[in-house]
PDB file of C-alpha atoms in Angstrom:
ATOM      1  CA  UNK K1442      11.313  -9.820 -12.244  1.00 69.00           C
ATOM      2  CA  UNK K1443       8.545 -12.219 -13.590  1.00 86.00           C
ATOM      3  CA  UNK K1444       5.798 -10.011 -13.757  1.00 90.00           C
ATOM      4  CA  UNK K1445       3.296 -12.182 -15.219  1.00 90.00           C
ATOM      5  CA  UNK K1446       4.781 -15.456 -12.705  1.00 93.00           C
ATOM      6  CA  UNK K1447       3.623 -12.855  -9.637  1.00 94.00           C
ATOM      7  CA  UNK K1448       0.368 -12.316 -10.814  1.00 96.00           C
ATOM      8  CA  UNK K1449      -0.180 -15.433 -11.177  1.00 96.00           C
ATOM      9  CA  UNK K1450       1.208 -16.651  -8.169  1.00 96.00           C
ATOM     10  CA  UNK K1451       0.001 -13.707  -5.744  1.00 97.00           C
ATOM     11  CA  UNK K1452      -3.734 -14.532  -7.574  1.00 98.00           C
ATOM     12  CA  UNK K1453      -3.236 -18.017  -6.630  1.00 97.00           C
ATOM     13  CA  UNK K1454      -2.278 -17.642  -2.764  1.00 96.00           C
ATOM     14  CA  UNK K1455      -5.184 -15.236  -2.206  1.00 96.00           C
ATOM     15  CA  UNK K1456      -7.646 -18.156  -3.926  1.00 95.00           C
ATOM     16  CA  UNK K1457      -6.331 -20.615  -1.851  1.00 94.00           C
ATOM     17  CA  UNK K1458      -7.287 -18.933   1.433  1.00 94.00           C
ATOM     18  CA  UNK K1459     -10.950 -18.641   0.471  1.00 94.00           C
ATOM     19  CA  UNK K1460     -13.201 -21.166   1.355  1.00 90.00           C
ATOM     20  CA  UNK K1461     -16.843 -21.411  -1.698  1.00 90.00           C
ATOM     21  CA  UNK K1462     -18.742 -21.042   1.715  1.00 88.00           C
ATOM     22  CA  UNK K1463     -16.940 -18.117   2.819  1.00 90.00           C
ATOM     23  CA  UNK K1464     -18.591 -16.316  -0.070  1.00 90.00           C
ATOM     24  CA  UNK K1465     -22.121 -17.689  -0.361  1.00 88.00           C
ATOM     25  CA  UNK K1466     -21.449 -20.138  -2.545  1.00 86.00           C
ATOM     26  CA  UNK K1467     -21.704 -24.426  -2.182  1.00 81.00           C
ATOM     27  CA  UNK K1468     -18.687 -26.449  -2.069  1.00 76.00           C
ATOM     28  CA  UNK K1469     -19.576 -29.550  -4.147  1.00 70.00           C
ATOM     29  CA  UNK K1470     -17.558 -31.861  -4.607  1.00 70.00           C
ATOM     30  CA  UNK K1471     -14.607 -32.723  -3.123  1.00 72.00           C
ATOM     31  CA  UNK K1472     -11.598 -30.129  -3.816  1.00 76.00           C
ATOM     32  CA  UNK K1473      -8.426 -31.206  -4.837  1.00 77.00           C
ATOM     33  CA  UNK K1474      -7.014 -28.375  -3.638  1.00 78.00           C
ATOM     34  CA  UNK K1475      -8.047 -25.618  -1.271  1.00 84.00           C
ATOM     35  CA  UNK K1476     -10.217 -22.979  -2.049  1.00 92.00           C
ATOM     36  CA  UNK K1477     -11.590 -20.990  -4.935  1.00 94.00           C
ATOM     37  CA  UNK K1478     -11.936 -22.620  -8.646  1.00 93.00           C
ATOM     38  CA  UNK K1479     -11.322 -20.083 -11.584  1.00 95.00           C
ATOM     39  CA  UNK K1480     -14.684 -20.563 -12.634  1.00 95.00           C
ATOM     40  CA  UNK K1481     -16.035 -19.421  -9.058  1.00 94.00           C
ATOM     41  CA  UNK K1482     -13.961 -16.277  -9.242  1.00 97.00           C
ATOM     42  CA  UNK K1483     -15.061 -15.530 -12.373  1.00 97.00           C
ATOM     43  CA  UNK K1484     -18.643 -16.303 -11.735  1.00 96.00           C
ATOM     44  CA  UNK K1485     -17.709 -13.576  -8.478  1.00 96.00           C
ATOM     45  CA  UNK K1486     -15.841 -11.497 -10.697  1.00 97.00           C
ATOM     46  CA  UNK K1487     -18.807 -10.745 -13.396  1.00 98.00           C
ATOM     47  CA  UNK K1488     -16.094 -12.484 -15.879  1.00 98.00           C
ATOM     48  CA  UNK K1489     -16.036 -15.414 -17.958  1.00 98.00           C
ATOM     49  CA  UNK K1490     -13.644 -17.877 -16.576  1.00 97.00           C
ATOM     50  CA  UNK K1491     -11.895 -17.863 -20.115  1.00 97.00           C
ATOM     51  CA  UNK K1492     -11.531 -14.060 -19.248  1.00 97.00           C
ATOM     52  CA  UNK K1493     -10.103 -14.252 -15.544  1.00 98.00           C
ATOM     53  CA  UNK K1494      -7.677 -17.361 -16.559  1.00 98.00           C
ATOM     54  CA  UNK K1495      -5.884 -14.843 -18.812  1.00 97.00           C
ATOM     55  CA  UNK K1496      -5.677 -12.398 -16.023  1.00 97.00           C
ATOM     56  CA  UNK K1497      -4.524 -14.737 -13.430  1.00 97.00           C
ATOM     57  CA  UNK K1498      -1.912 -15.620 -16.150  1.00 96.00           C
ATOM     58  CA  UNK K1499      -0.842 -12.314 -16.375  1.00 94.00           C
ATOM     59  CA  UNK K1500      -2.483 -11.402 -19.910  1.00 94.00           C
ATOM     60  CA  UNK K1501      -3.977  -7.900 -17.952  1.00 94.00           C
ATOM     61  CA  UNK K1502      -3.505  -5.786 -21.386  1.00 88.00           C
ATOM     62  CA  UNK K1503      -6.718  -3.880 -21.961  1.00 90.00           C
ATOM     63  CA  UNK K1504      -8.560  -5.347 -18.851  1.00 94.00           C
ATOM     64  CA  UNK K1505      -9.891  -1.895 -17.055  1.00 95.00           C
ATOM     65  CA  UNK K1506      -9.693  -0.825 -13.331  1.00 96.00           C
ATOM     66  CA  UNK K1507     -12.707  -1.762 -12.960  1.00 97.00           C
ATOM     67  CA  UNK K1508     -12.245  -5.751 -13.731  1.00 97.00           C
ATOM     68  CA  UNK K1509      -9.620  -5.474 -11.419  1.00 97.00           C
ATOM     69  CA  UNK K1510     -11.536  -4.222  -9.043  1.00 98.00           C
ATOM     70  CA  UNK K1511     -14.133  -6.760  -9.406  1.00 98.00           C
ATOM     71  CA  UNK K1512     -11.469  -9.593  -9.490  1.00 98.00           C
ATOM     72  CA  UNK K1513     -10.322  -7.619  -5.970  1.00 98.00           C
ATOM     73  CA  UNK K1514     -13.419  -7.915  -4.672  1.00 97.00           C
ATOM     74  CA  UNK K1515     -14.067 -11.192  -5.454  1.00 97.00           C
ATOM     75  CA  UNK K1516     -10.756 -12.172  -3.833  1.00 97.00           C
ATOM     76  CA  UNK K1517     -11.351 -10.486  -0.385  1.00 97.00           C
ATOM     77  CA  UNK K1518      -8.035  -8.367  -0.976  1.00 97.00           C
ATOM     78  CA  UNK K1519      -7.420  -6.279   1.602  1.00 96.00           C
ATOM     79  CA  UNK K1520      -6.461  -2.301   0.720  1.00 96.00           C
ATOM     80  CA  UNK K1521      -2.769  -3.009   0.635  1.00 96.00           C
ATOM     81  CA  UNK K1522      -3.397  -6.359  -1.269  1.00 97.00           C
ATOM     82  CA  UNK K1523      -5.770  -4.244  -3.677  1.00 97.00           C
ATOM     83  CA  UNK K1524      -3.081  -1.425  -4.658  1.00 96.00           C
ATOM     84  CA  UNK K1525      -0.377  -4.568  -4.886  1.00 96.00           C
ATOM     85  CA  UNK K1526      -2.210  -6.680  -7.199  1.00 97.00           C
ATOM     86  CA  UNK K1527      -2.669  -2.917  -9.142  1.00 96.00           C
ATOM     87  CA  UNK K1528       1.021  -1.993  -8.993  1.00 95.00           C
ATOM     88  CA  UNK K1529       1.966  -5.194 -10.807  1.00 95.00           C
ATOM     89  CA  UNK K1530      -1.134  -5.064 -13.373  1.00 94.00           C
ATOM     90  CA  UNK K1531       0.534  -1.542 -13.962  1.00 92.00           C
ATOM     91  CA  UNK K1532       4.089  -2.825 -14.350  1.00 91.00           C
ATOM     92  CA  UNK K1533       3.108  -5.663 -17.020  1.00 89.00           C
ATOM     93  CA  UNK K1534       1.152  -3.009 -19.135  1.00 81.00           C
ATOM     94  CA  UNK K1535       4.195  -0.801 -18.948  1.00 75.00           C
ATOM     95  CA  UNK K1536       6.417  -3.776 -19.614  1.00 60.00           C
ATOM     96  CA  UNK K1537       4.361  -4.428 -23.187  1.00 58.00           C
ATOM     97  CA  UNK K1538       3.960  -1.225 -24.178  1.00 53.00           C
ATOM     98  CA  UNK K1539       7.690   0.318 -23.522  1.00 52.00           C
ATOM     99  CA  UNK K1540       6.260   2.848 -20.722  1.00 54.00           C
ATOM    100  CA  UNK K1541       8.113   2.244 -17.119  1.00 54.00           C
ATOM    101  CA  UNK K1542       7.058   4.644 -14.080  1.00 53.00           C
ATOM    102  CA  UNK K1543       9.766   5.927 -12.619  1.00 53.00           C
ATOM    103  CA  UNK K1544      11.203   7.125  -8.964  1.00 51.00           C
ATOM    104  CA  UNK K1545      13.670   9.517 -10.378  1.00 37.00           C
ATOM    105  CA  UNK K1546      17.353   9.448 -11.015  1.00 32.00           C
ATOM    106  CA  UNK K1547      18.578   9.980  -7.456  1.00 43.00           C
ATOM    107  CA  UNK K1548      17.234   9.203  -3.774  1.00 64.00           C
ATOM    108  CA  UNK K1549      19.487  11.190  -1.901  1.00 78.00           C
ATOM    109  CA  UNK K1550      18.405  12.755   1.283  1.00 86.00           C
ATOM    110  CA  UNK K1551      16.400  15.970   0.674  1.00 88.00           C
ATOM    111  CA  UNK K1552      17.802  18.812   2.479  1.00 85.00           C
ATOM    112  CA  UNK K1553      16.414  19.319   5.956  1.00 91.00           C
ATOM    113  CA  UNK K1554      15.625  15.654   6.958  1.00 93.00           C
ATOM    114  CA  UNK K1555      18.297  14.787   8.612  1.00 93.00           C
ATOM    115  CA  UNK K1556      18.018  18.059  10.995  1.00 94.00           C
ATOM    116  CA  UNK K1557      14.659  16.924  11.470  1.00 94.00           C
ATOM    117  CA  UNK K1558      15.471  13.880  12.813  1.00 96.00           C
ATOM    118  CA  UNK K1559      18.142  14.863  14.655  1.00 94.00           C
ATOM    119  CA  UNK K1560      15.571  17.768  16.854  1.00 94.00           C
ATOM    120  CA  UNK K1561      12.715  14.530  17.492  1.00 92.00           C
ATOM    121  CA  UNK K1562      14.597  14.525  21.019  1.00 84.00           C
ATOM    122  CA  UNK K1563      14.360  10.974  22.839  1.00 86.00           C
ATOM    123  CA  UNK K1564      12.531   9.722  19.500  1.00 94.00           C
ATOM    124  CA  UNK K1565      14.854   7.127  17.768  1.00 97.00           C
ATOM    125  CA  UNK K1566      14.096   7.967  13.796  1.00 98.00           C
ATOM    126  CA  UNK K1567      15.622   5.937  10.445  1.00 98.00           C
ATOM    127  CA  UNK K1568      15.074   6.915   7.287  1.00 97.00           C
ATOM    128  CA  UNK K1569      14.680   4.159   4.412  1.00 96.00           C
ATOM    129  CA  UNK K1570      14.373   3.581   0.548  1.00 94.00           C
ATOM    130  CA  UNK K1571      12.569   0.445  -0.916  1.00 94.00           C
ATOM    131  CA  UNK K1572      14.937  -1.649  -0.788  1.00 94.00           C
ATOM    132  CA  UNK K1573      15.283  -1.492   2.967  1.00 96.00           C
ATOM    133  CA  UNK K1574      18.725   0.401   2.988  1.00 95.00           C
ATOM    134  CA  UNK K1575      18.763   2.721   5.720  1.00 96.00           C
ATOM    135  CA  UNK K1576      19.822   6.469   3.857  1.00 94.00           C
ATOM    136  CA  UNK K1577      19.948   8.181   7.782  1.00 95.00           C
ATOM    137  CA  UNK K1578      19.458   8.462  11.289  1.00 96.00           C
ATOM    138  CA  UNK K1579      19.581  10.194  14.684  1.00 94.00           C
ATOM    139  CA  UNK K1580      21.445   9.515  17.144  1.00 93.00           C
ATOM    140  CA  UNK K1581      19.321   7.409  18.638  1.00 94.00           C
ATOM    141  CA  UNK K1582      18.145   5.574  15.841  1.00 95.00           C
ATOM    142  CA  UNK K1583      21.727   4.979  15.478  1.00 94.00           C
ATOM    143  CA  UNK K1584      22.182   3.425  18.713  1.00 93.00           C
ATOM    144  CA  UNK K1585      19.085   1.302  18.426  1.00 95.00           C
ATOM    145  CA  UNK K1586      19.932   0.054  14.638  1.00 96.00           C
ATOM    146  CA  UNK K1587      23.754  -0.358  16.357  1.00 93.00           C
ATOM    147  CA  UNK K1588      24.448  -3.932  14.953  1.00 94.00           C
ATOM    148  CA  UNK K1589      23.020  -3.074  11.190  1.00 96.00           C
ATOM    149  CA  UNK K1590      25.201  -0.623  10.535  1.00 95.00           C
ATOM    150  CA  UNK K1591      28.419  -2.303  12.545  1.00 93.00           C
ATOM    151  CA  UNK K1592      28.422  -5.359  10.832  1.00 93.00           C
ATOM    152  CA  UNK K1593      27.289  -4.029   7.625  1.00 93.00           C
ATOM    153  CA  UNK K1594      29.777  -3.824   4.855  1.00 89.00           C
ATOM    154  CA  UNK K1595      28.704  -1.063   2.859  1.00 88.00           C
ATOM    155  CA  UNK K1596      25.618   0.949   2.871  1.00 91.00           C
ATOM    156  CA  UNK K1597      23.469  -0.530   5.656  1.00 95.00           C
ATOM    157  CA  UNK K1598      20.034  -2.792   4.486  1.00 96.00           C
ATOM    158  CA  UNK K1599      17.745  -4.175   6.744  1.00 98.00           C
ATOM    159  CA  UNK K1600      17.044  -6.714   4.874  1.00 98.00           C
ATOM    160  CA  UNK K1601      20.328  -8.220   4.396  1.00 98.00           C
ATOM    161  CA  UNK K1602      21.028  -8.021   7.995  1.00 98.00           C
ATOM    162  CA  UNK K1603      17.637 -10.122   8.842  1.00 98.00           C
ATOM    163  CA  UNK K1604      17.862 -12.723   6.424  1.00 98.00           C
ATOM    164  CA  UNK K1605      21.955 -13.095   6.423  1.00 98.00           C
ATOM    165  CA  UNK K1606      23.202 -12.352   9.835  1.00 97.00           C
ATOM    166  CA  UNK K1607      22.439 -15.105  12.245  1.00 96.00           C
ATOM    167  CA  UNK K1608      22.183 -12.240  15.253  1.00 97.00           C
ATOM    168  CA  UNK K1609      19.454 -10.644  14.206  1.00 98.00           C
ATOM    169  CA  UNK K1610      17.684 -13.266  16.197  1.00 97.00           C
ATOM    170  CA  UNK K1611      19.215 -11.636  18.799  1.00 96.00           C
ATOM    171  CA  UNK K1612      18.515  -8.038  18.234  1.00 97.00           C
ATOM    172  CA  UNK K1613      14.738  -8.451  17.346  1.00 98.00           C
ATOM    173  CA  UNK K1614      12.916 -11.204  19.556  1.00 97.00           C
ATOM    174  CA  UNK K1615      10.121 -11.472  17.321  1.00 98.00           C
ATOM    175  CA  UNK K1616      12.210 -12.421  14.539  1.00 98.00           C
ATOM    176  CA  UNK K1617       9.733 -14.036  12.656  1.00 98.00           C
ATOM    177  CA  UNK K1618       7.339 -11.453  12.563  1.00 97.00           C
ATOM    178  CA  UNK K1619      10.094  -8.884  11.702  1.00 98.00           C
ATOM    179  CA  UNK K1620      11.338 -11.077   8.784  1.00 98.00           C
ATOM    180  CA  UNK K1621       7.442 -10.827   7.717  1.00 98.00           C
ATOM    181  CA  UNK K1622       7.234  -7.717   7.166  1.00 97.00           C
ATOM    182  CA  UNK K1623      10.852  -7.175   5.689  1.00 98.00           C
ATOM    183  CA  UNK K1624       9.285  -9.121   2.729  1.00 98.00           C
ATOM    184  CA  UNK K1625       6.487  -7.758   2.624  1.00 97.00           C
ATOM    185  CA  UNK K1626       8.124  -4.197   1.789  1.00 96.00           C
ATOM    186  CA  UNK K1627      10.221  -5.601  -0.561  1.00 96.00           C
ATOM    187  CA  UNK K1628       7.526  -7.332  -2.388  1.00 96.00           C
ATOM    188  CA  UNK K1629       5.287  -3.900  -2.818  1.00 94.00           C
ATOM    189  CA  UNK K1630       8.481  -1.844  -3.557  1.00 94.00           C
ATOM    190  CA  UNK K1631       8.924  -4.862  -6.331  1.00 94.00           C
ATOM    191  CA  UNK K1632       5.700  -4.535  -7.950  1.00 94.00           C
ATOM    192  CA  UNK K1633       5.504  -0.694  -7.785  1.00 91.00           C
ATOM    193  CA  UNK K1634       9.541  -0.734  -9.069  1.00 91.00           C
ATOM    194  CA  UNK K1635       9.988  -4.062 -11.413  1.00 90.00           C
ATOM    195  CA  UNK K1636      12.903  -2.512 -13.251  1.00 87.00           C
ATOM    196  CA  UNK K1637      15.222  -0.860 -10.156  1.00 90.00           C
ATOM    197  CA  UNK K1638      18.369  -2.592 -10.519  1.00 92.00           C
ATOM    198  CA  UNK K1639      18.736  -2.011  -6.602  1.00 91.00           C
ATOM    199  CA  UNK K1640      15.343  -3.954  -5.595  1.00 94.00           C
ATOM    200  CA  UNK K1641      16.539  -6.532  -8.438  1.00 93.00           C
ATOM    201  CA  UNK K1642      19.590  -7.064  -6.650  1.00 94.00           C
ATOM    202  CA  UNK K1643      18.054  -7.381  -3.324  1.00 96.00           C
ATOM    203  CA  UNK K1644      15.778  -9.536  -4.244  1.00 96.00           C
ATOM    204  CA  UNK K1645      17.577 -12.130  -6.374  1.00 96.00           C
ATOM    205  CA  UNK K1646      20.414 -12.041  -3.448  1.00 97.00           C
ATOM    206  CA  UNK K1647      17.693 -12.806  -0.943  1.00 98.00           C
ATOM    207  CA  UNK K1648      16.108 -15.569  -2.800  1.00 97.00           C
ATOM    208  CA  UNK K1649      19.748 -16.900  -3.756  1.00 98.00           C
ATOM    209  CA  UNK K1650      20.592 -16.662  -0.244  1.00 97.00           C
ATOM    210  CA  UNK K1651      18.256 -17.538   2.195  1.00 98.00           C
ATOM    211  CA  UNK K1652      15.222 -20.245   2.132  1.00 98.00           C
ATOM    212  CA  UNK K1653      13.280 -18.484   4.883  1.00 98.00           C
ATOM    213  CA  UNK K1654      13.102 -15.824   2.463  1.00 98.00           C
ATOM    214  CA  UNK K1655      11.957 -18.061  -0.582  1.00 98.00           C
ATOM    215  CA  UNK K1656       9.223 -19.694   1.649  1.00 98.00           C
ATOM    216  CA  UNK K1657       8.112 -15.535   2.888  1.00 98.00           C
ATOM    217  CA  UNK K1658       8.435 -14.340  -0.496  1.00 97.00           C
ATOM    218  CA  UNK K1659       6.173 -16.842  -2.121  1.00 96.00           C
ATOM    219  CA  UNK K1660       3.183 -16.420   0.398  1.00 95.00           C
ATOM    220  CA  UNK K1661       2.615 -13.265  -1.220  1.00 95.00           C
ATOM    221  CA  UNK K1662       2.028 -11.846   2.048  1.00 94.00           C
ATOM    222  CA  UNK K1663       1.834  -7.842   1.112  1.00 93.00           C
ATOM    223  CA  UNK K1664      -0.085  -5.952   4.238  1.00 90.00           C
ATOM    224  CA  UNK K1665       1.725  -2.751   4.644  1.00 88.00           C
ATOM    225  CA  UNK K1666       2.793  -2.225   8.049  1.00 88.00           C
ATOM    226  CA  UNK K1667       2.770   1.641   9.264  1.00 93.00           C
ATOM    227  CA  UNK K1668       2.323   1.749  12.852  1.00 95.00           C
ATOM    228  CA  UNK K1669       2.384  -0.819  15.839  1.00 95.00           C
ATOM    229  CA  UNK K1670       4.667  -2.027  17.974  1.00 96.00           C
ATOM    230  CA  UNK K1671       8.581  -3.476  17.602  1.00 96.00           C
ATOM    231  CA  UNK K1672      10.361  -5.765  20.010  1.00 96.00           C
ATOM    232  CA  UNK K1673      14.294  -4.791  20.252  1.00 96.00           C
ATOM    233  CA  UNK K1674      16.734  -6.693  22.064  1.00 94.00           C
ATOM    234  CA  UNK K1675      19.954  -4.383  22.954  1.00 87.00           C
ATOM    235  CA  UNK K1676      23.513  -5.604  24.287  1.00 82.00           C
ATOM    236  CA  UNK K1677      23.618  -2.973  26.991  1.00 77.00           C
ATOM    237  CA  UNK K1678      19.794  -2.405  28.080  1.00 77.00           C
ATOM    238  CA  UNK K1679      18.020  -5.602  27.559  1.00 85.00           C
ATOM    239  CA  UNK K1680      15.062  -5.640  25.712  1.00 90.00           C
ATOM    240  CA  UNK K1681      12.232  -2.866  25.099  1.00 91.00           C
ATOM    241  CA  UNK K1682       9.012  -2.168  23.385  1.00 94.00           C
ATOM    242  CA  UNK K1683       8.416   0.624  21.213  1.00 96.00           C
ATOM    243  CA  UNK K1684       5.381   1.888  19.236  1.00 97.00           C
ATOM    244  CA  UNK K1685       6.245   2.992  15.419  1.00 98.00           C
ATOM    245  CA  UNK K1686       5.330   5.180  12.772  1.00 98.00           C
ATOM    246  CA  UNK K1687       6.067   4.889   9.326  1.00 97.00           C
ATOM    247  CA  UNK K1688       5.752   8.001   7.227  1.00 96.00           C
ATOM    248  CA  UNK K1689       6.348   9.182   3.613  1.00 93.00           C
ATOM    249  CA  UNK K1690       9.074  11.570   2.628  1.00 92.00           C
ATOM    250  CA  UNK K1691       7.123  13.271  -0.278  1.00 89.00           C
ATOM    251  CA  UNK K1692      10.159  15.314  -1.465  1.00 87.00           C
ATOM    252  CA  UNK K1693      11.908  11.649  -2.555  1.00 88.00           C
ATOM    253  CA  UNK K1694       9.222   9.306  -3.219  1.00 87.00           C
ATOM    254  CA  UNK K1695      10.242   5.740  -2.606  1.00 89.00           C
ATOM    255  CA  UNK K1696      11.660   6.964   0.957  1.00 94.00           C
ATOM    256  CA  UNK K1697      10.255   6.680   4.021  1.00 95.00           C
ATOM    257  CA  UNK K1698      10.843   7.961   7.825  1.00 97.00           C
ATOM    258  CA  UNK K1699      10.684   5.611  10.474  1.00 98.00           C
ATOM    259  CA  UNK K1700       9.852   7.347  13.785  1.00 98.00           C
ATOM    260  CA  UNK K1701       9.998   5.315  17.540  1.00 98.00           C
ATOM    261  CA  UNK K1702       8.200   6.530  20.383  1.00 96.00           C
ATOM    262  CA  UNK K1703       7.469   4.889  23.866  1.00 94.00           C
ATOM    263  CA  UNK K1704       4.625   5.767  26.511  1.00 91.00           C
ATOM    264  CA  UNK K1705       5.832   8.351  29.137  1.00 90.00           C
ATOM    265  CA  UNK K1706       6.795   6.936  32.408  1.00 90.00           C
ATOM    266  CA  UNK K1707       6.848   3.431  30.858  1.00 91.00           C
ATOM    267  CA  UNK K1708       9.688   0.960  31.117  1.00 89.00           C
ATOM    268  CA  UNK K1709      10.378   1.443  27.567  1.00 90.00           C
ATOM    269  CA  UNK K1710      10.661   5.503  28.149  1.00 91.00           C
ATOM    270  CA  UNK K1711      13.530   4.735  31.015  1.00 90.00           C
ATOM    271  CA  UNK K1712      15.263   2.299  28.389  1.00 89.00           C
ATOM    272  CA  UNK K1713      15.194   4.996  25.544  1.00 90.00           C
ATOM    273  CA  UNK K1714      16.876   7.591  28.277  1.00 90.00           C
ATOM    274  CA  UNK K1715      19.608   5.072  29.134  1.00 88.00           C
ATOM    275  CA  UNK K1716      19.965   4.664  25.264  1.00 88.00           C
ATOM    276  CA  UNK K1717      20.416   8.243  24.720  1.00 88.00           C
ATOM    277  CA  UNK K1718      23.358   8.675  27.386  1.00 86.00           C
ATOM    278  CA  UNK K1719      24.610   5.165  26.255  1.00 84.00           C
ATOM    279  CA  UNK K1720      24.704   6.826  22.401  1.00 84.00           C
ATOM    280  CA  UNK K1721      26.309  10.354  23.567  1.00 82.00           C
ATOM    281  CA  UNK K1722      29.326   8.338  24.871  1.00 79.00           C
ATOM    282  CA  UNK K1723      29.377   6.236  21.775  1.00 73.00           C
ATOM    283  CA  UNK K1724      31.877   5.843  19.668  1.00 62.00           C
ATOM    284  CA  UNK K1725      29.773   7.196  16.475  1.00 61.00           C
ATOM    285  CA  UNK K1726      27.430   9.637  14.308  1.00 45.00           C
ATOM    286  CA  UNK K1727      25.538   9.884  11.844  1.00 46.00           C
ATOM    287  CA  UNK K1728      27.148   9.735   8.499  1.00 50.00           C
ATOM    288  CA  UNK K1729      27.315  13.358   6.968  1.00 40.00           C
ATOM    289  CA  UNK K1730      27.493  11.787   3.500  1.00 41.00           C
ATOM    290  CA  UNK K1731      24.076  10.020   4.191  1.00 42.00           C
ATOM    291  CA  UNK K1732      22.361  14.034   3.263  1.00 39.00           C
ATOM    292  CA  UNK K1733      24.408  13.663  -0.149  1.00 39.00           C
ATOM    293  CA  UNK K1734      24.723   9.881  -1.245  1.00 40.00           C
ATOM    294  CA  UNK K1735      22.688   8.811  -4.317  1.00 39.00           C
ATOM    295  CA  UNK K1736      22.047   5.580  -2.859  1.00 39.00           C
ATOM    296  CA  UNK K1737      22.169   1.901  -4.823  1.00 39.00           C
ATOM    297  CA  UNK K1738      18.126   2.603  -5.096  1.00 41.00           C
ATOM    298  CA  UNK K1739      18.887   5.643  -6.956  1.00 37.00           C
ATOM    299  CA  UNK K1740      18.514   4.053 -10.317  1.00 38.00           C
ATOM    300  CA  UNK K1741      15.974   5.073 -13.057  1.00 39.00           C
ATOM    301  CA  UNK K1742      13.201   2.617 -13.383  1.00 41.00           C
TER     302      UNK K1742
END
């Protein structure tokens, strides 16, 4: 990873969607390119321009929290955009000065999590690292993730499957909105993770790979997605609608439960019923080597 490059670039994108009026300020002459100048930043910022050109560069040794926070604030980031732009003014410092944070040496599956998604009854439920490979599921969330893990060679990612497999159009309608925020993830698990080898490998595969990816990850497009709604398309049920929850597994940072719930009585509700008796006569389980396999994320920062 470029550190320095995505500072740069992810300080770039976010002046570029600022307009000088948006923030009080005139807009002159005529602008060769959209958006912010340095100097108006700066001037924002409480900096000299001299000053915030070396941070947009990527020079952020010695510049305190509370420059970036002004820089943030002069920028509009959101909360997720905020903590991003932090992560990788975190990972450069550590880069320079020999100090890398680490996940820890392994990401297996704590004890107890799968059980716990197996009892979340009609609730489909995946369990994920940052690199989008999915570690476990229930039974449902088996049946609902059906074509990841069937056509996956290997341990199944997400990504991979969205970006590589030409039927993941069919499985999630909104494909473009899902491919969004498959980048998105990556790029915060990136910044907060610059030396994994697994999100490395992801990434440079991705970029290698596919151009819709390329185009994604160089918006710099990092809201964190938690909750809302996902649009799947299944082979035996047709389509449904499901709300989701995203939640943290404290006992392995870096993973994170994925939990799929519909309203009662709703159309959605009757599809997830049909898709438990459809996965009870399916020809599959979850993997009891998911609750013991260091996965490919598993390596020391």
């Amino acid at each position: 990873m470029n550190l320095a490059k995505d500072i740069r670039e992810f300080l770039m994108t976010r002046r570029a969607r600022i307009g000088p009026e948006q923030v009080g300020l005139p807009s002159g002459r005529r602008r060769r390119v959209p958006g912010l100048r340095r100097e108006e930043v700066a001037q924002l910022a409480g900096v000299s321009t001299e000053y915030y050109t070396q941070i947009e560069r990527g020079n952020v040794g010695g510049v305190s929290d509370d420059v970036l926070h002004a820089v943030a604030r002069a920028l509009q980031l959101s909360d997720d955009e905020t903590a991003h732009f932090f992560d990788l003014a975190r990972a450069v410092i550590g880069a320079r000065t020999g100090t890398r944070t680490k996940r820890g040496a392994s990401q297996a599956i704590p004890d107890g999590v799968q059980g716990l998604i197996d009892n979340l009854g009609t609730s489909p439920a995946i369990v994920m690292n940052g690199s989008l490979d999915i570690l476990a599921a229930n039974r449902l969330g088996r049946a609902l993730y059906a074509p990841v893990f069937d056509r996956a060679t290997g341990v199944p990612n997400l990504a991979r499957f969205i970006f590589f497999d030409t039927y993941a159009e069919e499985v999630f309608p909104e494909w473009e909105r899902t491919a969004d925020e498959a980048v998105a993830l990556l790029q915060a698990e990136a910044a907060r993770s610059p030396h994994s080898p697994a999100i490395t490998q992801v990434v440079g595969e991705l970029a290698t790979r596919s151009e819709a990816f390329r185009t994604r990850w160089a918006a710099h497009n990092v809201t964190a997605h938690r909750h809302g709604v996902k649009r799947f398309r299944h082979s035996e049920f047709g389509e449904l609608s499901l709300m989701y929850n995203v939640f943290a597994v404290t006992a392995a940072p870096g993973l994170s439960l994925v939990g799929y719930t519909a309203e009662p009585n709703s159309p959605a509700a009757q599809a997830l019923q049909i898709l438990a008796s459809w996965s009870l006569k399916a020809q599959f389980a979850p993997d009891p080597s998911w609750t013991e396999r260091d996965t490919p994320s598993a390596a020391t920062d």
